[in-house]
CSV table of C-alpha atoms and ligand atoms in Angstrom, one decimal:
chain,number,residue,atom,x,y,z
A,1253,MET,CA,-5.4,-5.8,-15.5
A,1254,VAL,CA,-8.7,-4.1,-14.7
A,1255,LYS,CA,-8.6,-0.4,-14.0
A,1256,PHE,CA,-11.5,0.2,-11.7
A,1257,HIS,CA,-11.1,3.7,-10.4
A,1258,SER,CA,-14.4,4.4,-9.0
A,1259,VAL,CA,-14.3,5.6,-5.6
A,1260,ALA,CA,-11.4,6.3,-3.4
A,1261,LEU,CA,-8.3,4.7,-4.3
A,1262,LEU,CA,-5.8,4.0,-2.1
A,1263,ALA,CA,-2.7,3.0,-3.1
A,1264,GLY,CA,-0.2,2.9,-1.3
A,1265,LEU,CA,2.1,0.9,0.4
A,1266,SER,CA,4.6,1.9,2.4
A,1267,ILE,CA,4.7,2.7,5.5
A,1268,LEU,CA,5.2,5.6,6.9
A,1269,GLY,CA,5.8,9.0,6.8
A,1270,SER,CA,9.0,10.0,8.1
A,1271,ALA,CA,12.2,8.2,8.2
A,1272,CYS,CA,11.7,6.7,11.5
A,1273,GLY,CA,8.3,5.7,11.1
A,1274,THR,CA,6.3,8.3,12.6
A,1275,PRO,CA,3.8,9.1,10.0
A,1276,GLU,CA,1.4,11.8,10.9
A,1277,PRO,CA,-2.1,10.5,11.3
A,1278,GLU,CA,-3.7,13.4,9.6
A,1279,THR,CA,-6.6,11.4,8.2
A,1280,GLN,CA,-8.9,11.7,11.0
A,1281,ASP,CA,-9.0,15.4,10.6
A,1282,THR,CA,-10.2,15.3,7.0
A,1283,GLN,CA,-13.7,16.0,8.2
A,1284,GLN,CA,-12.7,19.3,9.5
A,1285,VAL,CA,-10.4,20.5,6.8
A,1286,SER,CA,-11.2,21.8,3.3
A,1287,PHE,CA,-10.1,20.1,0.2
A,1288,GLU,CA,-7.5,22.8,-0.3
A,1289,GLU,CA,-6.1,22.2,3.1
A,1290,PHE,CA,-6.1,18.5,2.6
A,1291,ARG,CA,-4.3,18.9,-0.8
A,1292,ALA,CA,-1.7,21.1,0.8
A,1293,SER,CA,-1.1,18.4,3.4
A,1294,ALA,CA,-0.5,15.7,0.8
A,1295,HIS,CA,2.9,15.0,-0.5
A,1296,GLN,CA,3.1,15.4,-4.3
A,1297,GLU,CA,5.7,13.2,-5.8
A,1298,PRO,CA,7.9,15.1,-8.2
A,1299,GLU,CA,8.5,12.0,-10.3
A,1300,SER,CA,4.9,10.9,-10.9
A,1301,GLY,CA,2.9,14.0,-10.1
A,1302,GLY,CA,0.7,11.8,-7.9
A,1303,PHE,CA,-0.1,12.4,-4.3
A,1304,VAL,CA,0.8,10.4,-1.2
A,1305,VAL,CA,-1.5,10.5,1.8
A,1306,ASP,CA,-1.9,8.6,5.0
A,1307,GLY,CA,1.8,7.7,5.1
A,1308,ASP,CA,1.9,5.5,2.0
A,1309,ILE,CA,-1.4,5.7,0.1
A,1310,PHE,CA,-0.7,6.7,-3.5
A,1311,LEU,CA,-3.3,8.6,-5.5
A,1312,PRO,CA,-2.2,9.0,-9.1
A,1313,THR,CA,-4.1,12.2,-9.9
A,1314,GLU,CA,-5.7,15.2,-8.4
A,1315,SER,CA,-9.2,13.9,-9.2
A,1316,GLU,CA,-8.4,10.7,-7.3
A,1317,LEU,CA,-7.1,12.8,-4.4
A,1318,ARG,CA,-10.4,14.6,-4.4
A,1319,GLU,CA,-12.4,11.4,-4.5
A,1320,PHE,CA,-10.3,10.1,-1.6
A,1321,TYR,CA,-11.0,13.3,0.4
A,1322,GLU,CA,-14.7,13.2,-0.3
A,1323,GLN,CA,-15.0,9.5,0.6
A,1324,ALA,CA,-13.1,10.2,3.9
A,1325,VAL,CA,-15.5,13.0,4.7
A,1326,SER,CA,-18.7,11.2,3.9
A,1327,GLY,CA,-17.6,7.9,5.4
A,1328,ILE,CA,-17.0,9.1,8.9
A,1329,GLY,CA,-18.9,7.1,11.4
A,1330,THR,CA,-19.9,4.2,9.2
A,1331,GLN,CA,-17.2,1.8,9.9
A,1332,ARG,CA,-17.9,-1.8,9.8
A,1333,ASP,CA,-16.0,-4.2,11.6
A,1334,SER,CA,-10.4,-7.1,10.5
A,1335,LEU,CA,-7.8,-7.8,7.8
A,1336,ALA,CA,-9.8,-5.7,5.5
A,1337,VAL,CA,-9.9,-5.7,1.7
A,1338,TYR,CA,-10.3,-2.5,-0.4
A,1339,TYR,CA,-13.9,-2.4,-1.3
A,1340,SER,CA,-15.4,0.0,-3.8
A,1341,GLY,CA,-18.3,0.1,-6.2
A,1342,GLY,CA,-19.9,-2.9,-4.6
A,1343,ARG,CA,-17.0,-5.2,-5.1
A,1344,ASP,CA,-13.7,-6.3,-3.6
A,1345,ILE,CA,-10.6,-4.8,-5.2
A,1346,LYS,CA,-8.5,-7.8,-5.7
A,1347,TRP,CA,-6.7,-10.0,-8.3
A,1348,THR,CA,-8.5,-12.8,-10.1
A,1349,ALA,CA,-7.4,-16.3,-9.1
A,1350,SER,CA,-5.2,-16.6,-12.2
A,1351,GLN,CA,-3.7,-13.1,-11.9
A,1352,ALA,CA,-3.0,-13.7,-8.2
A,1353,LEU,CA,-0.8,-16.7,-9.2
A,1354,ASN,CA,1.4,-14.7,-11.5
A,1355,LEU,CA,2.1,-11.3,-10.0
A,1356,THR,CA,5.2,-10.6,-12.0
A,1357,TYR,CA,7.6,-7.8,-11.2
A,1358,CYS,CA,11.0,-6.4,-11.9
A,1359,VAL,CA,13.5,-4.7,-9.5
A,1360,SER,CA,15.3,-1.8,-11.1
A,1361,THR,CA,19.0,-2.1,-11.4
A,1362,LYS,CA,19.1,1.5,-10.4
A,1363,PHE,CA,19.0,0.4,-6.9
A,1364,GLY,CA,22.7,0.0,-7.4
A,1365,THR,CA,24.5,-1.2,-4.3
A,1366,HIS,CA,21.1,-1.9,-2.7
A,1367,TYR,CA,19.8,-4.0,-5.6
A,1368,THR,CA,20.5,-7.4,-4.2
A,1369,ARG,CA,19.2,-6.4,-0.8
A,1370,VAL,CA,15.9,-5.3,-2.4
A,1371,VAL,CA,15.7,-8.5,-4.5
A,1372,ASN,CA,16.1,-10.6,-1.4
A,1373,ALA,CA,13.7,-8.6,0.7
A,1374,MET,CA,11.0,-8.8,-2.0
A,1375,ARG,CA,11.5,-12.5,-2.2
A,1376,SER,CA,11.3,-13.1,1.5
A,1377,ALA,CA,8.3,-10.8,2.0
A,1378,ALA,CA,6.4,-12.3,-0.9
A,1379,ALA,CA,7.1,-15.8,0.5
A,1380,GLU,CA,5.2,-15.0,3.6
A,1381,TRP,CA,2.1,-14.0,1.8
A,1382,GLU,CA,2.5,-16.9,-0.5
A,1383,ALA,CA,2.6,-19.3,2.4
A,1384,ALA,CA,-0.6,-17.9,3.7
A,1385,ALA,CA,-2.8,-17.6,0.6
A,1386,ASN,CA,-3.0,-18.8,-3.0
A,1387,VAL,CA,-0.9,-16.0,-4.4
A,1388,LYS,CA,2.5,-16.1,-6.2
A,1389,PHE,CA,4.9,-13.2,-6.8
A,1390,VAL,CA,7.3,-13.8,-9.7
A,1391,HIS,CA,10.5,-11.8,-10.1
A,1392,VAL,CA,11.3,-11.5,-13.8
A,1393,SER,CA,14.9,-10.5,-13.5
A,1394,SER,CA,15.3,-10.3,-17.3
A,1395,GLN,CA,13.3,-7.0,-17.1
A,1396,ASP,CA,15.4,-5.5,-14.3
A,1397,SER,CA,17.5,-3.4,-16.5
A,1398,ASN,CA,14.4,-1.9,-18.1
A,1399,CYS,CA,12.3,-1.7,-15.0
A,1400,THR,CA,10.0,1.2,-15.5
A,1401,ASN,CA,6.3,1.9,-15.2
A,1402,ARG,CA,6.1,1.5,-19.0
A,1403,ASN,CA,7.3,-2.1,-19.0
A,1404,ASN,CA,4.3,-4.2,-19.9
A,1405,ASN,CA,6.2,-7.5,-19.5
A,1406,VAL,CA,5.6,-7.3,-15.8
A,1407,VAL,CA,2.5,-6.5,-13.6
A,1408,PHE,CA,4.5,-4.0,-11.5
A,1409,ASP,CA,7.9,-2.4,-11.1
A,1410,VAL,CA,10.0,-1.9,-8.0
A,1411,ASN,CA,11.8,1.4,-8.0
A,1412,GLN,CA,13.7,3.8,-5.8
A,1413,THR,CA,13.1,7.3,-4.7
A,1414,ASN,CA,15.3,9.7,-2.7
A,1415,SER,CA,12.2,11.3,-1.2
A,1416,ALA,CA,12.1,11.0,2.6
A,1417,GLN,CA,8.3,11.5,2.7
A,1418,TYR,CA,7.8,7.8,3.2
A,1419,LEU,CA,9.7,4.6,3.5
A,1420,ALA,CA,7.9,2.9,0.7
A,1421,ARG,CA,4.5,3.0,-1.1
A,1422,ALA,CA,2.6,0.7,-3.3
A,1423,PHE,CA,-0.7,0.4,-5.3
A,1424,PHE,CA,-3.9,-1.5,-5.3
A,1425,PRO,CA,-5.0,-4.2,-7.8
A,1426,ASN,CA,-7.2,-1.9,-9.8
A,1427,TYR,CA,-4.5,0.6,-10.7
A,1428,GLY,CA,-3.4,0.9,-14.3
A,1429,ARG,CA,0.1,-0.2,-15.3
A,1430,ARG,CA,1.7,3.3,-15.0
A,1431,ASP,CA,0.7,3.5,-11.4
A,1432,SER,CA,1.4,0.0,-10.4
A,1433,ASN,CA,4.7,0.4,-8.7
A,1434,VAL,CA,6.4,-0.3,-5.3
A,1435,ILE,CA,8.5,2.7,-4.6
A,1436,ILE,CA,11.2,2.3,-1.9
A,1437,SER,CA,12.8,5.3,-0.4
A,1438,THR,CA,16.6,5.3,0.2
A,1439,SER,CA,15.5,6.1,3.8
A,1440,SER,CA,14.6,2.5,4.1
A,1441,PHE,CA,18.2,1.4,3.7
A,1442,ARG,CA,19.1,3.1,6.9
A,1443,ASN,CA,18.5,1.9,10.4
A,1444,ILE,CA,14.7,1.9,10.7
A,1445,SER,CA,14.5,-0.2,13.8
A,1446,PRO,CA,12.3,-1.8,15.1
A,1447,TRP,CA,11.3,-2.2,11.5
A,1448,THR,CA,13.3,-3.8,8.7
A,1449,LEU,CA,13.2,-3.4,5.0
A,1450,GLU,CA,11.6,-6.8,4.8
A,1451,GLY,CA,8.9,-5.7,7.2
A,1452,VAL,CA,8.1,-2.6,5.3
A,1453,ILE,CA,7.8,-4.6,2.1
A,1454,ARG,CA,5.5,-7.1,3.8
A,1455,HIS,CA,3.2,-4.2,4.5
A,1456,GLU,CA,3.4,-2.9,1.0
A,1457,LEU,CA,2.7,-6.2,-0.6
A,1458,GLY,CA,-0.4,-6.4,1.5
A,1459,HIS,CA,-1.6,-3.3,-0.3
A,1460,VAL,CA,-0.6,-4.9,-3.6
A,1461,LEU,CA,-2.9,-7.8,-2.7
A,1462,GLY,CA,-5.7,-5.3,-2.0
A,1463,PHE,CA,-5.5,-5.0,1.8
A,1464,ARG,CA,-6.3,-1.7,3.4
A,1465,HIS,CA,-4.8,-0.2,6.5
A,1466,GLU,CA,-6.2,-2.1,9.5
A,1467,HIS,CA,-6.3,1.1,11.5
A,1468,THR,CA,-9.0,2.5,9.2
A,1469,ARG,CA,-11.5,0.1,10.7
A,1470,LEU,CA,-12.0,2.1,13.8
A,1471,THR,CA,-12.2,5.8,14.3
A,1472,THR,CA,-10.7,5.4,17.8
A,1473,THR,CA,-7.3,4.5,16.3
A,1474,GLY,CA,-7.0,8.2,15.4
A,1475,CYS,CA,-6.1,7.1,11.8
A,1476,TYR,CA,-9.4,6.5,10.2
A,1477,GLU,CA,-9.2,6.9,6.4
A,1478,ASP,CA,-12.6,6.0,4.9
A,1479,ASN,CA,-15.1,3.1,4.7
A,1480,ALA,CA,-14.1,1.7,1.4
A,1481,TRP,CA,-13.2,-1.7,2.7
A,1482,ARG,CA,-14.8,-5.0,3.7
A,1483,ALA,CA,-13.8,-7.0,6.8
A,1484,LEU,CA,-12.2,-10.4,6.2
A,1485,THR,CA,-11.4,-11.1,9.9
A,1486,PRO,CA,-12.0,-9.5,13.3
A,1487,TYR,CA,-10.2,-6.3,13.9
A,1488,ASP,CA,-6.5,-7.0,14.7
A,1489,ALA,CA,-4.5,-4.2,16.3
A,1490,SER,CA,-1.3,-6.2,15.6
A,1491,SER,CA,-1.9,-6.6,11.9
A,1492,VAL,CA,1.0,-6.1,9.5
A,1493,MET,CA,-1.4,-3.5,7.9
A,1494,HIS,CA,-1.8,-1.5,11.1
A,1495,TYR,CA,0.5,1.4,11.8
A,1496,PRO,CA,1.8,1.1,15.4
A,1497,GLN,CA,1.5,4.8,15.9
A,1498,CYS,CA,-2.3,4.5,15.3
A,1499,SER,CA,-3.0,2.7,18.6
A,1500,GLY,CA,-1.5,-0.5,17.1
A,1501,THR,CA,-0.1,-3.2,19.4
A,1502,GLN,CA,2.6,-4.6,17.1
A,1503,THR,CA,5.7,-2.8,18.6
A,1504,GLY,CA,8.4,-4.8,16.8
A,1505,ASP,CA,8.9,-5.3,13.1
A,1506,LEU,CA,6.0,-5.4,10.8
A,1507,VAL,CA,5.0,-9.1,10.6
A,1508,LEU,CA,2.0,-11.1,9.5
A,1509,THR,CA,-0.2,-12.3,12.3
A,1510,SER,CA,-2.2,-15.4,12.2
A,1511,THR,CA,-5.2,-13.2,11.6
A,1512,ASP,CA,-3.5,-11.6,8.6
A,1513,ARG,CA,-2.8,-15.1,7.3
A,1514,SER,CA,-6.4,-16.2,7.6
A,1515,GLY,CA,-7.7,-13.0,6.1
A,1516,ALA,CA,-5.4,-13.4,3.1
A,1517,ARG,CA,-6.5,-17.0,2.7
A,1518,ALA,CA,-10.1,-15.9,2.9
A,1519,LEU,CA,-9.6,-13.5,0.0
A,1520,TYR,CA,-7.3,-15.8,-2.1
A,1521,PRO,CA,-8.5,-19.3,-1.1
B,1353,ZN,ZN1,0.3,1.3,4.1
């Protein structure tokens, strides 16, 4: 796949910060804080060495963290207007039509007793995006016992972390193989009501398809990140990609709205 790391990269996927879904909307303050302060506020994953910001946005290296910071600082006040695709370097960050129809992944057997639950949640969350747009996620179960970020037989791996810094996180279509993973925290296996594991994965797979956080479209949400995105639909405060704690209106589980479906269809017709 293409690695197109030019501007800010947002990776992530997951949803939220603490175990019960109250991520701190720290992004809006990046305009006042120094890079050093911003870096100190980011969670550095011990496993990958990468950084997680804005709840579930994964930045594989410090230089990418700095780019993200600089873009957030320079982008304030230039928001455009809903489902929004990651847009950088003058182009959409998305899969080609053929890649989009073969998004292969493995689910690590290291999930142990949660393995089957993760397999099923991935399948059902993927099915919702597949019903909306011309995309296809393919579970390659033969790779599950060797499901690492070095496995080149799949596009991405699904793995577990014990970190409680987020419920899950993902990646964007321009990430290299090593950084293309959906990481699910063991926190997600507890009661995360009103969310469900499926709902969290629906959100994460939205990032995998290239969708940004909906709440970064308006500075008034209090969770503005940057302007590296392009609108696909009108702003949707109920979007599956919108954190409820950022002035979102979806108070139940994270579900695709009709606007999300049409935005996905617009990107992957
Ligand atoms: Zn997210």
